[in-house]
Short mmCIF file of C-alpha atoms in Angstrom, two decimals:
data_model
loop_
_atom_site.label_atom_id
_atom_site.label_comp_id
_atom_site.label_asym_id
_atom_site.label_seq_id
_atom_site.Cartn_x
_atom_site.Cartn_y
_atom_site.Cartn_z
CA MET A 1 39.72 -27.14 23.55
CA LYS A 2 37.36 -25.45 25.98
CA GLN A 3 39.19 -22.22 25.27
CA LEU A 4 38.64 -22.62 21.51
CA ILE A 5 34.97 -23.35 21.96
CA LEU A 6 34.52 -20.24 24.28
CA SER A 7 36.50 -18.13 21.78
CA LEU A 8 34.20 -19.36 18.78
CA ILE A 9 31.04 -18.56 21.02
CA MET A 10 32.26 -15.12 21.82
CA LEU A 11 33.04 -14.50 18.24
CA ALA A 12 29.51 -15.68 17.03
CA LEU A 13 27.94 -13.25 19.77
CA VAL A 14 29.90 -10.44 18.50
CA LEU A 15 28.88 -11.18 14.78
CA GLN A 16 25.41 -11.51 15.90
CA SER A 17 25.53 -8.21 17.78
CA CYS A 18 27.01 -6.25 14.77
CA SER A 19 24.29 -7.76 12.50
CA GLU A 20 21.46 -6.64 14.78
CA SER A 21 23.01 -3.17 15.18
CA THR A 22 23.41 -2.83 11.42
CA ASN A 23 19.71 -3.87 10.87
CA SER A 24 18.37 -1.48 13.62
CA SER A 25 19.87 1.39 11.77
CA ASN A 26 18.76 0.40 8.29
CA SER A 27 16.16 2.61 7.06
CA GLY A 28 14.44 0.01 4.84
CA THR A 29 10.83 -0.68 5.15
CA PRO A 30 9.83 -3.54 7.48
CA ALA A 31 7.62 -5.00 4.76
CA ALA A 32 10.26 -7.05 3.22
CA ASP A 33 8.23 -10.23 4.24
CA ASN A 34 5.54 -8.84 1.70
CA ASN A 35 2.82 -8.81 4.35
CA ILE A 36 2.30 -5.20 4.06
CA LEU A 37 -1.02 -5.85 2.45
CA PRO A 38 -2.96 -8.93 3.81
CA LEU A 39 -4.66 -10.35 0.84
CA LYS A 40 -7.47 -12.86 1.42
CA VAL A 41 -11.04 -13.09 0.17
CA GLY A 42 -13.24 -11.62 2.98
CA ASN A 43 -10.76 -9.19 4.29
CA GLU A 44 -12.21 -5.69 5.02
CA TRP A 45 -10.89 -2.13 5.67
CA HIS A 46 -13.18 0.35 7.06
CA TYR A 47 -12.29 4.06 6.53
CA GLN A 48 -13.21 7.34 7.90
CA ASP A 49 -13.31 9.91 5.09
CA ILE A 50 -12.95 13.59 5.23
CA LEU A 51 -13.55 15.70 1.98
CA ILE A 52 -12.84 19.28 1.91
CA ALA A 53 -14.32 21.52 -0.78
CA ASP A 54 -15.12 25.18 -0.80
CA ASN A 55 -14.25 25.63 2.88
CA GLU A 56 -16.81 22.89 3.68
CA THR A 57 -15.86 19.69 5.20
CA ILE A 58 -17.92 16.64 4.43
CA THR A 59 -17.47 13.55 6.39
CA GLY A 60 -18.44 9.86 5.61
CA GLU A 61 -17.33 6.30 5.59
CA SER A 62 -16.04 3.81 2.93
CA ARG A 63 -14.88 0.21 3.02
CA ASN A 64 -12.63 -1.93 0.91
CA VAL A 65 -13.42 -5.66 0.58
CA VAL A 66 -11.39 -8.33 -1.13
CA THR A 67 -14.14 -10.02 -2.98
CA ARG A 68 -12.47 -12.67 -5.32
CA ILE A 69 -9.39 -14.05 -6.88
CA GLN A 70 -8.86 -13.75 -10.71
CA ASP A 71 -6.41 -15.60 -12.86
CA VAL A 72 -4.56 -13.20 -15.27
CA GLU A 73 -2.45 -14.16 -18.11
CA ILE A 74 0.05 -11.56 -19.37
CA GLU A 75 2.74 -12.34 -22.01
CA ASN A 76 2.41 -16.09 -21.29
CA LYS A 77 2.86 -15.64 -17.53
CA LEU A 78 0.12 -16.44 -15.05
CA TYR A 79 -0.81 -14.25 -12.08
CA LYS A 80 -3.38 -14.33 -9.44
CA ALA A 81 -5.14 -10.95 -8.94
CA PHE A 82 -7.18 -10.17 -5.81
CA ALA A 83 -10.12 -7.77 -6.58
CA ILE A 84 -10.78 -5.18 -4.08
CA VAL A 85 -13.99 -3.40 -4.27
CA GLU A 86 -14.63 0.10 -2.62
CA TYR A 87 -17.99 0.87 -1.22
CA ASN A 88 -19.17 4.34 -0.35
CA THR A 89 -21.17 5.63 2.54
CA ASN A 90 -24.48 4.49 0.79
CA ASN A 91 -22.94 0.93 0.44
CA GLU A 92 -22.69 1.45 -3.31
CA ALA A 93 -19.62 -0.14 -5.19
CA VAL A 94 -17.79 2.67 -6.83
CA TYR A 95 -14.27 1.48 -7.51
CA GLN A 96 -12.47 -1.79 -7.97
CA LYS A 97 -8.66 -2.64 -7.85
CA PHE A 98 -6.85 -5.66 -8.82
CA ILE A 99 -3.78 -6.40 -6.82
CA SER A 100 -1.02 -9.10 -6.53
CA ARG A 101 1.64 -9.26 -3.90
CA THR A 102 5.23 -10.60 -4.68
CA SER A 103 8.38 -10.74 -2.90
CA VAL A 104 9.46 -7.27 -4.48
CA GLY A 105 6.36 -5.38 -4.24
CA ILE A 106 2.63 -4.67 -4.80
CA TYR A 107 1.37 -4.77 -8.44
CA ASN A 108 -1.90 -3.68 -9.92
CA PHE A 109 -3.65 -4.79 -13.03
CA ALA A 110 -5.78 -3.09 -15.57
CA SER A 111 -7.13 -3.15 -19.13
CA GLU A 112 -9.12 -0.39 -20.87
CA ASN A 113 -12.77 -1.18 -19.77
CA ASP A 114 -13.00 -4.82 -18.96
CA PRO A 115 -12.17 -5.97 -15.39
CA PHE A 116 -12.53 -9.68 -16.41
CA ASN A 117 -9.88 -9.29 -19.25
CA LEU A 118 -6.87 -7.65 -17.47
CA LYS A 119 -3.94 -6.82 -19.84
CA TYR A 120 -1.47 -4.58 -17.87
CA ARG A 121 0.49 -5.15 -14.65
CA ASN A 122 2.40 -2.28 -13.05
CA LEU A 123 4.27 -1.80 -9.86
CA THR A 124 2.76 0.47 -7.11
CA ILE A 125 4.70 -0.08 -3.90
CA LYS A 126 8.18 -1.38 -3.98
CA TYR A 127 9.75 -3.38 -1.02
CA PRO A 128 12.04 -3.45 0.63
CA SER A 129 12.27 0.37 -0.01
CA TRP A 130 14.60 2.89 1.49
CA THR A 131 14.01 6.38 2.71
CA ASN A 132 14.29 8.78 -0.31
CA GLU A 133 14.22 5.91 -2.80
CA ARG A 134 12.15 6.78 -5.90
CA TRP A 135 10.41 4.59 -8.63
CA ASP A 136 7.83 5.19 -11.33
CA ALA A 137 4.43 3.72 -11.05
CA ILE A 138 1.14 3.50 -12.75
CA ASN A 139 -2.04 3.41 -10.49
CA HIS A 140 -5.19 1.77 -12.02
CA ASN A 141 -8.69 2.10 -10.75
CA PHE A 142 -11.73 0.71 -12.38
CA THR A 143 -14.62 3.13 -12.01
CA ASN A 144 -18.03 1.47 -11.91
CA LEU A 145 -19.93 4.58 -13.09
CA SER A 146 -17.87 5.16 -16.21
CA HIS A 147 -16.99 1.40 -16.53
CA ARG A 148 -13.43 2.29 -17.44
CA PHE A 149 -9.98 2.00 -15.85
CA SER A 150 -8.01 5.15 -14.93
CA HIS A 151 -4.24 5.06 -15.80
CA ASP A 152 -2.44 7.42 -13.50
CA THR A 153 1.30 7.73 -14.09
CA CYS A 154 3.35 9.06 -11.16
CA SER A 155 6.65 9.09 -9.29
CA VAL A 156 6.77 7.41 -5.96
CA ILE A 157 9.23 8.35 -3.13
CA CYS A 158 9.41 6.64 0.07
CA LEU A 159 9.35 9.44 2.87
CA GLY A 160 10.09 7.11 5.78
CA THR A 161 9.81 3.51 7.08
CA LYS A 162 9.23 3.72 10.77
CA GLU A 163 6.65 6.59 11.40
CA ASP A 164 4.22 5.97 14.26
CA ILE A 165 0.76 7.21 13.73
CA LYS A 166 -2.58 7.06 15.50
CA VAL A 167 -5.82 6.63 13.71
CA PRO A 168 -9.27 5.51 14.94
CA ALA A 169 -8.24 1.84 14.52
CA GLY A 170 -5.38 2.27 16.80
CA ASP A 171 -1.57 2.84 16.69
CA PHE A 172 0.59 1.74 13.87
CA ARG A 173 4.12 1.88 12.68
CA CYS A 174 4.11 2.74 9.04
CA SER A 175 6.02 3.15 5.93
CA LYS A 176 5.21 6.41 4.20
CA TYR A 177 4.87 6.99 0.40
CA GLN A 178 4.29 10.09 -1.60
CA TYR A 179 2.85 9.68 -5.23
CA GLU A 180 3.67 12.75 -7.27
CA PHE A 181 1.56 13.26 -10.44
CA LYS A 182 2.19 15.46 -13.60
CA ASN A 183 -0.53 18.08 -12.77
CA ASN A 184 1.42 18.65 -9.50
CA SER A 185 -1.14 17.00 -7.32
CA LYS A 186 0.25 14.42 -4.88
CA ILE A 187 -1.03 11.70 -2.52
CA ILE A 188 0.61 10.61 0.72
CA GLU A 189 -0.08 7.09 2.08
CA TRP A 190 0.85 5.38 5.35
CA TRP A 191 0.98 1.44 5.07
CA ALA A 192 1.65 -0.86 7.97
CA VAL A 193 2.73 -4.41 7.90
CA GLY A 194 -0.14 -6.80 8.40
CA ALA A 195 -2.72 -3.99 8.16
CA GLY A 196 -2.22 -2.29 4.78
CA LEU A 197 -3.38 1.29 4.02
CA VAL A 198 -3.68 3.17 7.22
CA ARG A 199 -3.98 6.76 6.31
CA TYR A 200 -4.50 8.54 2.88
CA GLU A 201 -4.11 12.20 2.05
CA TYR A 202 -4.84 13.86 -1.23
CA TYR A 203 -3.38 17.39 -2.16
CA ASP A 204 -4.36 19.54 -5.09
CA ASP A 205 -1.82 21.25 -7.34
CA LYS A 206 -1.87 24.16 -4.92
CA GLY A 207 -0.60 21.97 -2.07
CA GLU A 208 -4.03 22.23 -0.30
CA ILE A 209 -5.46 18.96 1.31
CA ILE A 210 -8.61 17.85 -0.47
CA ARG A 211 -9.30 14.46 0.91
CA LYS A 212 -8.28 12.47 4.00
CA ARG A 213 -8.93 8.98 4.80
CA GLU A 214 -7.94 6.97 8.12
CA LEU A 215 -8.55 3.35 9.01
CA LYS A 216 -11.46 2.99 11.37
CA ARG A 217 -11.75 -0.83 11.57
CA LEU A 218 -9.91 -3.76 10.19
CA ILE A 219 -11.30 -7.31 9.54
CA ILE A 220 -8.75 -9.81 8.30
CA GLU A 221 -8.38 -13.48 8.49
#
């Protein structure tokens, strides 16, 4: 009887070891727990921004703040969208995003020009995602100046899931995503579980970097 129990214990340990070995070599994003973007009213991301234009480098700061939760009904389904407002160096509200987090990805909401009457819901970041996996996305931003939403269709590719980077806010292990647009421009983003967007780079259609953003400070509850 003791020999049988010992055999069962050894078998369980072997199976556990195999499982851990398989998971460690898996290239999936660690964001499967859907905490890649901590959403709570009051959370803030402070960024250091660099804009490169005509061989001139302009530096500044911006911050993103979760300001409210909004109920959205689309095709008889009810969603909760978190409004994230971006403030520029002069503390002016310039953009808004409306985001929800699910077990399969981050979605963003939009309409044509009314941020309080959202009609569209589209996938932005899929998880768990695997290195070299692709999907289509539509990125929506509400611009306060024009009082309209932008609707940018793109192809997203996961470039990696365990990239260690250093930014002013500290060291992070990130999943890396590239957004490819029809005009041949692209955006590369680094996302960390429990922290959100850590680094952002925008490249024009010639492959030259135009804008860079790195996380400087994170305030989350």
